[in-house]
Amino acid sequence: MLPDYKSDKERCIFFLKTYSCGAESGRRKYEDMLVDISNRKRESLEIDLADLEEFCLTIEGYENFPEIVQSNARRYASIFAEAADDIMPRRIFGISDEDDSFDVLMRQRDQIGVEINENINVSPELPDVLRRRFRVYFKPGTKIAVRTVRSIRAADIGHLVTFTGVCTRVGDVKPLLEVACLTCDCCGFEIYQEVIGDNFNPINRCPSGACSLRAPTGELFLETRASKFIKFQEVKVQERSEDVPVGHIPRSLTVQVKGGLTRTMRSRSFAILVHESIS
């Protein structure tokens, strides 16, 4: 049976809007997080799987939803992000609050329009990833077992995996391209290409109506200032000495750390890692 991501997104919205911490307090935990994100006070949306399990037990038809999320964590992290975008409250401006360069750039992109010949070419709609100012993280629940590096198998690809290890090497923090902005040198048309993974093939032909009538078409150039980059770091994690069988060589994994989680680990330090896409 194929997953119904549309209905799962509605489940995510319902969870973010209605989950409360205890019947007495009545505090809407995730609504408060979204308010802080909107007001530029935090940059992460941490979904506690223990909260999700507790919430789904009380709703009919939601019983298997936490297991589904853990079995395809990377996809459901994006679904939770899309759900948060749909219910994100408006920003409340204070006396000392000012728009930063990102806000000014977004406003300019919303108003951009280029008229060439008799056609009006408006740049395509901005992708949600470009507008998004937060990242979704999953916090493991109490029932998730902490595993060793040696116990991770190919069947765990795509799953949410919690394991222990020792950081043997921590790489430098580098920029990772998340959304590439390409501009045509002839008509000024902007194209936004979402980058999934470490490599991508940029579009080489301008798809605007003006360039389609012209031969040859204009060339596309990458605008680094208009593109979106995130912090990226690679960490080498080796299994602990007590987890290595006698006569065996210690195994290791390369973990990719992104966003606000960079610079949180040091070399030769013990770590409990929650990885959402073992590959």
XYZ file of N, CA and C in Angstrom:
837
model
N 0.839 -1.197 0.000
C 0.000 0.000 0.000
C 0.876 1.250 0.000
N 0.634 2.129 -0.939
C 1.428 3.342 -1.040
C 1.036 4.330 0.055
N 2.025 5.058 0.592
C 1.702 6.033 1.648
C 0.933 7.218 1.090
N 0.034 7.732 1.890
C -0.759 8.906 1.518
C -0.146 10.116 2.223
N 0.789 10.782 1.542
C 1.516 11.884 2.161
C 0.613 13.087 2.407
N -0.433 13.243 1.606
C -1.333 14.374 1.801
C -2.081 14.259 3.128
N -2.605 13.072 3.410
C -3.286 12.873 4.690
C -2.306 12.884 5.848
N -1.078 12.404 5.617
C -0.062 12.452 6.667
C 0.316 13.887 6.997
N 0.305 14.752 5.999
C 0.579 16.168 6.254
C -0.518 16.779 7.116
N -1.777 16.388 6.876
C -2.872 16.865 7.716
C -2.717 16.369 9.151
N -2.202 15.158 9.302
C -1.934 14.645 10.654
C -0.861 15.471 11.350
N 0.174 15.835 10.597
C 1.242 16.663 11.169
C 0.706 18.027 11.588
N -0.134 18.624 10.763
C -0.718 19.924 11.100
C -1.578 19.801 12.355
N -2.387 18.752 12.423
C -3.257 18.545 13.582
C -2.438 18.356 14.854
N -1.314 17.637 14.743
C -0.444 17.431 15.904
C 0.206 18.735 16.347
N 0.731 19.511 15.414
C 1.415 20.753 15.773
C 0.460 21.779 16.375
N -0.793 21.778 15.934
C -1.749 22.769 16.398
C -2.409 22.394 17.719
N -2.594 21.110 17.978
C -3.428 20.698 19.112
C -2.678 20.045 20.252
N -1.411 19.646 20.054
C -0.720 18.966 21.151
C -0.472 19.942 22.298
N -0.794 19.518 23.511
C -0.578 20.332 24.704
C 0.171 19.510 25.741
N 1.010 20.175 26.511
C 1.818 19.511 27.540
C 0.986 19.348 28.807
N 0.275 18.245 28.929
C -0.506 17.994 30.133
C -1.857 18.677 30.087
N -2.820 18.030 30.696
C -4.178 18.580 30.698
C -4.297 19.800 31.606
N -3.438 19.870 32.655
C -3.545 20.975 33.608
C -2.961 22.264 33.053
N -1.757 22.169 32.505
C -1.110 23.384 31.995
C -1.775 23.883 30.722
N -2.097 22.959 29.815
C -2.734 23.355 28.566
C -1.830 24.137 27.636
N -0.531 24.090 27.842
C 0.409 24.848 27.013
C 0.606 24.150 25.675
N 0.422 24.877 24.624
C 0.617 24.354 23.279
C 2.102 24.438 22.944
N 2.793 23.342 23.136
C 4.252 23.304 23.026
C 4.732 23.711 21.636
N 4.172 23.108 20.610
C 4.687 23.337 19.262
C 4.152 24.632 18.661
N 2.999 25.082 19.088
C 2.542 26.401 18.669
C 3.462 27.483 19.222
N 3.926 27.304 20.457
C 4.879 28.267 21.031
C 6.198 28.248 20.263
N 6.631 27.049 19.830
C 7.852 26.972 19.033
C 7.698 27.729 17.716
N 6.547 27.572 17.076
C 6.319 28.253 15.801
C 6.279 29.766 15.973
N 5.737 30.226 17.100
C 5.732 31.658 17.385
C 7.164 32.167 17.540
N 7.996 31.407 18.249
C 9.396 31.803 18.423
C 10.146 31.793 17.090
N 9.855 30.809 16.243
C 10.496 30.760 14.926
C 10.077 31.960 14.091
N 8.793 32.296 14.127
C 8.302 33.433 13.361
C 8.915 34.743 13.835
N 9.169 34.842 15.136
C 9.741 36.061 15.702
C 11.265 36.043 15.737
N 11.879 35.087 15.025
C 13.339 35.009 14.885
C 14.037 34.709 16.218
N 13.369 33.976 17.109
C 13.973 33.644 18.398
C 14.569 32.243 18.424
N 14.240 31.411 17.453
C 14.826 30.080 17.356
C 14.861 29.660 15.894
N 15.733 28.697 15.602
C 15.943 28.275 14.221
C 15.707 26.783 14.028
N 15.088 26.132 14.999
C 14.846 24.701 14.888
C 13.468 24.359 15.422
N 12.867 23.346 14.808
C 11.598 22.786 15.270
C 11.873 21.342 15.663
N 11.941 21.094 16.956
C 12.297 19.775 17.473
C 11.030 18.984 17.777
N 10.827 17.921 17.018
C 9.673 17.055 17.203
C 10.075 15.922 18.136
N 9.512 15.917 19.332
C 9.777 14.857 20.294
C 8.891 13.661 19.955
N 9.517 12.539 19.612
C 8.736 11.366 19.233
C 7.948 10.798 20.407
N 8.385 11.083 21.637
C 7.602 10.677 22.798
C 6.273 11.441 22.843
N 6.314 12.713 22.492
C 5.074 13.493 22.405
C 4.178 12.962 21.295
N 4.783 12.600 20.168
C 4.005 12.085 19.043
C 3.349 10.752 19.401
N 4.088 9.887 20.095
C 3.511 8.601 20.507
C 2.371 8.803 21.501
N 2.565 9.700 22.452
C 1.513 9.980 23.433
C 0.268 10.552 22.764
N 0.462 11.430 21.790
C -0.658 12.061 21.111
C -1.418 11.065 20.237
N -0.684 10.203 19.524
C -1.324 9.281 18.590
C -2.098 8.179 19.309
N -1.743 7.878 20.535
C -2.478 6.856 21.284
C -3.896 7.306 21.628
N -4.106 8.609 21.659
C -5.426 9.134 22.025
C -6.321 9.411 20.827
N -5.791 9.293 19.621
C -6.555 9.590 18.408
C -6.755 8.301 17.615
N -7.981 8.025 17.253
C -8.272 6.815 16.488
C -7.717 6.930 15.073
N -7.029 5.896 14.635
C -6.428 5.876 13.311
C -5.016 6.415 13.255
N -4.489 6.929 14.389
C -3.142 7.481 14.434
C -2.146 6.529 15.101
N -2.567 5.330 15.481
C -1.737 4.467 16.308
C -0.399 4.111 15.653
N -0.388 3.902 14.346
C 0.832 3.484 13.643
C 1.630 4.652 13.072
N 1.154 5.861 13.276
C 1.826 7.009 12.665
C 3.254 7.214 13.181
N 3.548 7.073 14.480
C 4.949 7.242 14.922
C 5.906 6.242 14.279
N 5.477 4.992 14.098
C 6.336 4.000 13.452
C 6.570 4.342 11.989
N 5.542 4.884 11.341
C 5.691 5.281 9.939
C 6.700 6.424 9.820
N 6.652 7.365 10.752
C 7.589 8.491 10.726
C 9.016 7.997 10.912
N 9.231 7.073 11.835
C 10.582 6.576 12.102
C 11.116 5.726 10.962
N 10.234 5.094 10.196
C 10.683 4.244 9.095
C 11.052 5.041 7.848
N 10.646 6.300 7.775
C 10.971 7.158 6.627
C 11.207 8.573 7.144
N 12.215 8.700 7.997
C 12.392 9.922 8.782
C 12.704 11.134 7.917
N 13.518 10.964 6.909
C 13.908 12.124 6.099
C 12.704 12.696 5.350
N 11.874 11.836 4.803
C 10.693 12.311 4.082
C 9.720 12.995 5.028
N 9.542 12.442 6.217
C 8.583 13.025 7.136
C 9.129 14.270 7.826
N 10.431 14.443 7.843
C 10.982 15.705 8.318
C 10.584 16.841 7.379
N 10.599 16.572 6.074
C 10.161 17.585 5.110
C 8.653 17.803 5.188
N 7.882 16.739 5.490
C 6.429 16.894 5.622
C 6.092 17.736 6.840
N 6.785 17.510 7.951
C 6.576 18.345 9.133
C 6.960 19.792 8.843
N 8.022 20.005 8.062
C 8.421 21.372 7.713
C 7.354 22.049 6.853
N 6.776 21.310 5.893
C 5.706 21.879 5.066
C 4.465 22.177 5.904
N 4.156 21.285 6.865
C 3.014 21.523 7.749
C 3.245 22.772 8.601
N 4.471 22.946 9.089
C 4.786 24.134 9.880
C 4.703 25.402 9.039
N 5.090 25.318 7.771
C 4.964 26.481 6.883
C 3.515 26.900 6.708
N 2.615 25.911 6.637
C 1.199 26.220 6.406
C 0.551 26.919 7.601
N 1.006 26.611 8.816
C 0.374 27.188 10.010
C 1.292 28.174 10.726
N 2.346 28.618 10.048
C 3.277 29.550 10.680
C 2.583 30.876 10.973
N 2.593 31.334 12.223
C 1.938 32.615 12.535
C 2.732 33.792 11.971
N 2.054 34.913 11.881
C 2.718 36.124 11.396
C 3.712 36.640 12.424
N 4.733 37.280 11.911
C 5.766 37.814 12.789
C 5.240 39.026 13.551
N 5.535 39.054 14.843
C 5.158 40.178 15.697
C 6.373 41.089 15.829
N 6.266 42.296 15.294
C 7.394 43.218 15.307
C 7.430 43.969 16.633
N 8.617 44.025 17.218
C 8.831 44.824 18.411
C 9.390 46.190 18.047
N 9.640 46.970 19.064
C 10.151 48.322 18.830
C 11.545 48.294 18.222
N 12.364 47.355 18.686
C 13.754 47.288 18.235
C 13.957 46.313 17.085
N 12.883 45.663 16.590
C 13.024 44.686 15.521
C 13.143 45.388 14.179
N 14.061 44.890 13.373
C 14.260 45.410 12.033
C 14.404 44.241 11.068
N 14.084 44.491 9.806
C 14.267 43.471 8.778
C 15.754 43.277 8.514
N 16.161 42.020 8.431
C 17.543 41.751 8.069
C 17.658 41.637 6.553
N 18.856 41.325 6.083
C 19.083 41.262 4.634
C 18.249 40.162 3.984
N 17.992 39.075 4.714
C 17.176 37.986 4.177
C 15.738 38.454 3.937
N 15.178 39.209 4.883
C 13.819 39.714 4.727
C 13.718 40.672 3.542
N 14.707 41.538 3.394
C 14.698 42.488 2.279
C 14.797 41.755 0.947
N 15.633 40.724 0.882
C 15.790 39.962 -0.354
C 14.509 39.221 -0.701
N 13.835 38.650 0.310
C 12.573 37.954 0.055
C 11.501 38.919 -0.461
N 11.459 40.121 0.076
C 10.478 41.103 -0.368
C 10.743 41.526 -1.812
N 12.016 41.688 -2.143
C 12.356 42.059 -3.516
C 12.006 40.942 -4.489
N 12.212 39.692 -4.069
C 11.904 38.565 -4.940
C 10.402 38.432 -5.161
N 9.626 38.756 -4.139
C 8.175 38.680 -4.283
C 7.649 39.723 -5.267
N 8.340 40.849 -5.375
C 7.867 41.946 -6.209
C 8.506 41.972 -7.594
N 9.407 41.025 -7.837
C 10.169 41.107 -9.085
C 9.291 40.788 -10.296
N 9.514 41.462 -11.379
C 8.807 41.165 -12.629
C 9.593 41.788 -13.777
N 9.802 41.049 -14.816
C 10.597 41.530 -15.938
C 9.749 41.494 -17.191
N 9.655 42.637 -17.876
C 8.851 42.716 -19.098
C 9.780 42.819 -20.295
N 9.682 41.818 -21.144
C 10.533 41.772 -22.331
C 9.646 41.604 -23.554
N 9.858 42.442 -24.558
C 9.031 42.467 -25.766
C 7.560 42.635 -25.374
N 6.707 41.744 -25.811
C 5.297 41.827 -25.470
C 4.909 40.831 -24.389
N 5.869 40.075 -23.888
C 5.600 39.070 -22.860
C 6.044 39.588 -21.513
N 5.322 39.180 -20.484
C 5.701 39.512 -19.113
C 6.209 38.240 -18.464
N 7.476 38.235 -18.164
C 8.082 37.047 -17.558
C 8.286 37.299 -16.080
N 7.566 36.581 -15.263
C 7.737 36.682 -13.827
C 8.476 35.455 -13.356
N 9.469 35.647 -12.536
C 10.236 34.522 -12.046
C 9.325 33.520 -11.350
N 9.629 32.230 -11.432
C 8.763 31.216 -10.843
C 8.616 31.410 -9.343
N 7.582 30.811 -8.804
C 7.299 30.943 -7.379
C 8.480 30.460 -6.560
N 8.783 31.187 -5.516
C 9.922 30.840 -4.680
C 9.668 29.517 -3.979
N 10.637 28.617 -3.968
C 10.442 27.346 -3.265
C 10.331 27.568 -1.760
N 9.591 26.688 -1.103
C 9.401 26.821 0.342
C 10.710 26.713 1.102
N 11.642 25.924 0.572
C 12.935 25.761 1.254
C 13.681 27.086 1.304
N 13.496 27.920 0.281
C 14.183 29.210 0.249
C 13.611 30.170 1.283
N 12.312 30.110 1.514
C 11.676 30.987 2.498
C 11.872 30.494 3.931
N 12.114 29.223 4.086
C 12.136 28.605 5.410
C 13.371 29.040 6.192
N 13.135 29.413 7.451
C 14.232 29.862 8.312
C 14.422 28.929 9.505
N 14.046 27.684 9.338
C 14.202 26.720 10.428
C 14.443 25.336 9.833
N 14.899 24.431 10.679
C 15.091 23.036 10.308
C 14.339 22.155 11.297
N 13.866 21.023 10.812
C 13.115 20.076 11.635
C 14.051 18.978 12.109
N 14.025 18.723 13.419
C 14.809 17.647 14.014
C 13.887 16.725 14.798
N 14.212 15.442 14.792
C 13.458 14.465 15.564
C 14.239 14.114 16.828
N 13.546 14.172 17.960
C 14.115 13.756 19.227
C 13.588 12.368 19.541
N 14.470 11.382 19.777
C 14.001 9.999 19.946
C 13.140 9.838 21.186
N 12.187 8.935 21.100
C 11.314 8.644 22.226
C 11.969 7.707 23.217
N 11.265 7.426 24.273
C 11.814 6.582 25.336
C 11.897 5.118 24.918
N 11.120 4.696 23.918
C 11.093 3.298 23.520
C 12.135 2.952 22.464
N 12.831 3.955 21.929
C 13.822 3.705 20.883
C 15.104 3.172 21.522
N 15.570 2.022 21.056
C 16.772 1.401 21.605
C 18.015 2.082 21.041
N 19.008 2.246 21.916
C 20.294 2.813 21.501
C 21.161 1.668 20.991
N 21.601 1.765 19.771
C 22.316 0.677 19.116
C 23.802 0.992 18.995
N 24.540 0.022 18.492
C 25.965 0.197 18.250
C 26.190 0.396 16.752
N 27.377 0.873 16.407
C 27.703 1.080 15.002
C 27.683 -0.242 14.241
N 28.148 -1.306 14.868
C 28.225 -2.610 14.217
C 26.856 -3.195 13.894
N 25.841 -2.803 14.631
C 24.511 -3.382 14.438
C 23.720 -2.719 13.312
N 24.240 -1.640 12.738
C 23.531 -0.933 11.666
C 23.721 -1.690 10.360
N 22.608 -1.967 9.681
C 22.612 -2.748 8.453
C 21.986 -1.947 7.305
N 22.017 -2.548 6.126
C 21.457 -1.893 4.945
C 19.954 -1.697 5.078
N 19.295 -2.553 5.853
C 17.846 -2.423 6.047
C 17.477 -1.164 6.816
N 18.443 -0.514 7.458
C 18.188 0.696 8.233
C 18.244 1.961 7.389
N 18.490 1.834 6.087
C 18.554 3.018 5.226
C 17.202 3.719 5.227
N 17.207 5.010 5.504
C 15.986 5.796 5.556
C 15.316 5.829 6.905
N 15.718 4.968 7.835
C 15.102 4.903 9.147
C 15.766 5.884 10.114
N 15.056 6.171 11.182
C 15.624 6.962 12.266
C 16.396 6.018 13.172
N 17.707 6.221 13.269
C 18.586 5.304 13.988
C 19.306 6.061 15.096
N 19.298 5.493 16.297
C 20.022 6.057 17.442
C 21.158 5.114 17.798
N 22.384 5.620 17.793
C 23.536 4.768 18.072
C 24.592 5.554 18.833
N 25.499 4.833 19.446
C 26.572 5.438 20.230
C 27.909 5.246 19.521
N 28.849 6.109 19.821
C 30.170 6.005 19.232
C 31.097 7.065 19.776
N 32.320 7.042 19.292
C 33.347 8.002 19.689
C 33.734 8.810 18.457
N 33.731 10.121 18.594
C 34.108 11.001 17.482
C 35.625 10.960 17.316
N 36.076 10.420 16.207
C 37.510 10.330 15.951
C 38.026 11.479 15.094
N 37.163 12.070 14.296
C 37.583 13.203 13.466
C 36.394 14.109 13.223
N 36.603 15.399 13.435
C 35.561 16.399 13.208
C 36.062 17.358 12.123
N 35.350 17.396 11.016
C 35.768 18.232 9.901
C 35.429 19.699 10.109
N 35.897 20.515 9.200
C 35.607 21.948 9.241
C 34.163 22.202 8.815
N 33.610 23.277 9.323
C 32.266 23.689 8.931
C 32.355 24.397 7.576
N 31.571 23.892 6.622
C 31.596 24.432 5.268
C 30.186 24.813 4.834
N 30.062 25.682 3.837
C 28.719 25.991 3.304
C 28.250 24.901 2.357
N 26.988 24.528 2.479
C 26.377 23.532 1.605
C 25.223 24.186 0.860
N 25.248 24.091 -0.453
C 24.213 24.724 -1.281
C 22.897 23.958 -1.128
N 21.837 24.679 -0.741
C 20.522 24.065 -0.572
C 19.557 24.496 -1.671
N 19.605 25.768 -2.076
C 18.798 26.269 -3.190
C 19.708 27.118 -4.070
N 19.814 26.738 -5.336
C 20.653 27.476 -6.280
C 19.793 28.469 -7.057
N 20.267 29.693 -7.140
C 19.585 30.735 -7.922
C 20.382 30.968 -9.201
N 19.760 30.706 -10.339
C 20.395 30.866 -11.644
C 19.730 32.021 -12.378
N 20.547 32.887 -12.976
C 20.048 34.077 -13.675
C 20.475 34.042 -15.120
N 19.542 34.352 -16.002
C 19.834 34.398 -17.433
C 20.523 35.723 -17.765
N 21.570 35.649 -18.571
C 22.319 36.865 -18.916
C 21.633 37.683 -19.998
N 20.613 37.125 -20.660
C 19.922 37.861 -21.724
C 18.651 38.542 -21.225
N 17.774 37.778 -20.565
C 16.474 38.334 -20.173
C 16.363 38.597 -18.678
N 17.343 38.176 -17.886
C 17.297 38.407 -16.446
C 16.363 37.480 -15.690
N 15.896 36.416 -16.321
C 14.965 35.482 -15.691
C 15.676 34.705 -14.587
N 15.029 34.571 -13.421
C 15.601 33.855 -12.288
C 14.979 32.475 -12.167
N 15.824 31.485 -11.934
C 15.388 30.104 -11.763
C 15.933 29.607 -10.433
N 15.076 28.964 -9.657
C 15.478 28.432 -8.355
C 15.464 26.916 -8.442
N 16.621 26.331 -8.202
C 16.783 24.884 -8.286
C 17.148 24.331 -6.918
N 16.289 23.475 -6.395
C 16.552 22.875 -5.092
C 17.593 21.772 -5.240
N 18.571 21.781 -4.354
C 19.676 20.824 -4.409
C 19.428 19.749 -3.351
N 19.339 18.517 -3.787
C 19.157 17.378 -2.887
C 20.403 16.516 -2.984
N 21.175 16.475 -1.918
C 22.409 15.704 -1.929
C 23.627 16.613 -1.998
N 24.772 15.978 -2.208
C 26.035 16.714 -2.235
C 26.370 17.260 -3.620
N 25.787 16.690 -4.669
C 26.084 17.112 -6.036
C 24.788 17.435 -6.768
N 24.883 18.299 -7.771
C 23.723 18.604 -8.598
C 24.186 19.088 -9.960
N 23.302 18.919 -10.937
C 23.564 19.384 -12.297
C 22.742 20.645 -12.542
N 23.370 21.795 -12.649
C 22.610 23.032 -12.861
C 21.938 23.053 -14.223
N 20.795 23.724 -14.282
C 20.075 23.884 -15.542
C 20.905 24.758 -16.483
N 21.008 24.346 -17.732
C 21.866 25.087 -18.666
C 21.093 25.857 -19.733
N 19.746 25.719 -19.762
C 18.948 26.451 -20.750
C 17.896 27.280 -20.035
N 17.734 28.503 -20.472
C 16.749 29.395 -19.865
C 15.348 29.004 -20.331
N 14.412 28.747 -19.407
C 13.063 28.319 -19.810
C 12.077 29.457 -20.020
N 12.519 30.705 -19.987
C 11.587 31.827 -20.113
C 11.014 31.921 -21.518
N 9.888 32.603 -21.619
C 9.248 32.746 -22.920
C 10.060 33.575 -23.889
N 10.802 34.563 -23.373
C 11.594 35.423 -24.256
C 12.749 34.650 -24.890
N 13.416 33.827 -24.079
C 14.570 33.092 -24.601
C 14.149 31.915 -25.470
N 12.933 31.397 -25.266
C 12.482 30.282 -26.091
C 12.242 30.701 -27.538
N 12.006 31.994 -27.756
C 11.802 32.507 -29.112
C 13.096 32.958 -29.766
N 14.157 32.865 -29.033
C 15.443 33.367 -29.508
C 16.416 32.196 -29.650
N 17.260 32.267 -30.648
C 18.285 31.251 -30.856
C 19.622 31.953 -31.067
N 20.656 31.638 -30.336
C 20.653 30.688 -29.217
C 20.067 31.331 -27.956
N 19.698 30.496 -27.022
C 19.142 30.996 -25.764
C 20.243 31.557 -24.877
N 19.836 32.330 -23.882
C 20.810 32.927 -22.985
C 21.454 31.913 -22.053
N 22.597 32.253 -21.550
C 23.308 31.385 -20.623
C 22.883 31.692 -19.185
N 22.892 30.661 -18.365
C 22.511 30.796 -16.971
C 23.761 30.834 -16.104
N 23.773 31.777 -15.158
C 24.898 31.927 -14.246
C 24.404 31.794 -12.814
N 25.211 31.175 -11.997
C 24.855 30.973 -10.594
C 25.069 32.249 -9.800
N 24.019 32.694 -9.132
C 24.093 33.873 -8.263
C 24.294 33.386 -6.821
N 25.530 33.464 -6.357
C 25.821 32.940 -5.023
C 25.162 33.763 -3.918
N 25.039 35.073 -4.111
C 24.451 35.927 -3.073
C 22.953 35.701 -2.945
N 22.310 35.297 -4.025
C 20.869 35.051 -3.988
C 20.536 33.603 -3.673
N 21.520 32.715 -3.664
C 21.298 31.315 -3.339
C 21.273 31.116 -1.821
N 20.818 29.950 -1.418
C 20.725 29.652 0.009
C 21.742 28.577 0.366
N 22.558 28.881 1.375
C 23.549 27.942 1.871
C 23.250 27.641 3.339
N 23.598 26.428 3.766
C 23.482 26.049 5.167
C 24.834 25.551 5.650
N 25.013 25.555 6.967
C 26.253 25.056 7.555
C 26.295 23.537 7.464
N 27.470 23.029 7.149
C 27.640 21.598 6.894
C 28.955 21.135 7.505
N 28.930 19.961 8.122
C 30.120 19.422 8.766
C 30.069 17.904 8.724
N 31.206 17.289 8.491
C 31.311 15.832 8.500
C 32.063 15.373 9.750
N 31.515 14.361 10.397
C 32.091 13.827 11.629
C 32.298 12.334 11.453
N 33.482 11.863 11.771
C 33.791 10.433 11.718
C 33.529 9.834 13.091
N 32.650 8.849 13.150
C 32.255 8.222 14.409
C 32.691 6.754 14.376
N 33.421 6.340 15.388
C 33.905 4.961 15.500
C 33.249 4.285 16.692
N 32.992 2.995 16.564
C 32.350 2.281 17.659
C 33.267 2.209 18.873
N 32.662 2.139 20.046
C 33.414 2.123 21.293
C 34.191 0.821 21.440
N 35.249 0.858 22.229
C 36.114 -0.322 22.394
C 35.363 -1.485 23.018
N 34.420 -1.203 23.928
C 33.672 -2.289 24.563
C 32.654 -2.926 23.626
N 32.366 -2.268 22.477
C 31.426 -2.837 21.508
C 32.121 -3.653 20.423
N 33.462 -3.667 20.422
C 34.211 -4.390 19.395
C 34.483 -5.806 19.887
N 34.046 -6.836 19.144
C 34.363 -8.218 19.544
C 35.865 -8.477 19.512
N 36.287 -9.444 20.256
C 37.711 -9.774 20.337
C 38.206 -10.234 18.971
N 39.317 -9.646 18.527
C 39.912 -10.025 17.252
C 39.353 -9.287 16.050
N 38.419 -8.342 16.262
C 37.827 -7.596 15.153
C 38.384 -6.172 15.094
N 38.210 -5.542 13.933
C 38.640 -4.164 13.717
C 37.456 -3.245 13.987
N 37.659 -2.134 14.696
C 36.541 -1.208 14.954
C 35.955 -0.656 13.657
N 34.650 -0.573 13.606
C 33.961 -0.020 12.448
C 33.639 1.453 12.693
N 33.441 2.174 11.609
C 33.193 3.614 11.721
C 32.154 4.038 10.682
N 31.546 5.196 10.945
C 30.568 5.808 10.048
C 30.911 7.278 9.879
N 30.573 7.822 8.727
C 30.704 9.256 8.487
C 29.330 9.886 8.621
N 29.184 10.802 9.570
C 27.914 11.445 9.869
C 27.952 12.872 9.330
N 26.905 13.258 8.622
C 26.782 14.616 8.106
C 25.924 15.444 9.052
N 26.500 16.508 9.570
C 25.817 17.381 10.524
C 25.507 18.699 9.808
N 24.252 19.156 9.948
C 23.826 20.353 9.227
C 23.142 21.332 10.176
N 23.155 22.592 9.762
C 22.418 23.621 10.496
C 23.011 23.917 11.859
N 22.113 24.070 12.830
C 22.536 24.443 14.177
C 23.246 23.352 14.947
N 23.280 22.130 14.426
C 23.962 21.037 15.114
C 25.460 21.009 14.835
N 25.935 21.847 13.924
C 27.365 21.906 13.671
C 28.086 22.489 14.889
N 29.331 22.091 15.041
C 30.201 22.516 16.147
C 29.667 22.058 17.517
N 28.849 21.026 17.546
C 28.354 20.508 18.827
C 29.134 19.277 19.280
N 30.029 18.756 18.449
C 30.829 17.583 18.799
C 32.306 17.899 18.650
N 33.091 17.266 19.502
C 34.544 17.437 19.475
C 35.218 16.086 19.270
N 36.449 16.164 18.782
C 37.195 14.941 18.537
C 37.470 14.204 19.844
N 37.362 12.872 19.786
C 37.585 11.956 20.915
C 36.553 12.133 22.025
N 35.394 12.630 21.673
C 34.317 12.758 22.646
C 33.274 11.678 22.383
N 32.616 11.233 23.451
C 31.569 10.225 23.340
C 30.270 10.908 22.898
N 29.517 10.265 22.001
C 28.307 10.877 21.459
C 27.228 9.824 21.289
N 25.997 10.260 21.549
C 24.803 9.482 21.216
C 24.129 10.205 20.059
N 24.123 9.570 18.902
C 23.689 10.230 17.678
C 22.345 9.685 17.227
N 21.517 10.605 16.730
C 20.239 10.251 16.119
C 20.318 10.675 14.670
N 20.368 9.698 13.774
C 20.543 9.994 12.352
C 19.274 9.624 11.611
N 18.827 10.546 10.751
C 17.530 10.340 10.089
C 17.620 9.762 8.710
N 18.828 9.592 8.159
C 18.935 8.972 6.814
C 20.292 8.308 6.692
N 20.407 7.104 7.185
C 21.626 6.356 7.022
C 21.771 5.984 5.545
N 22.934 6.324 4.969
C 23.134 6.036 3.556
C 24.575 5.591 3.332
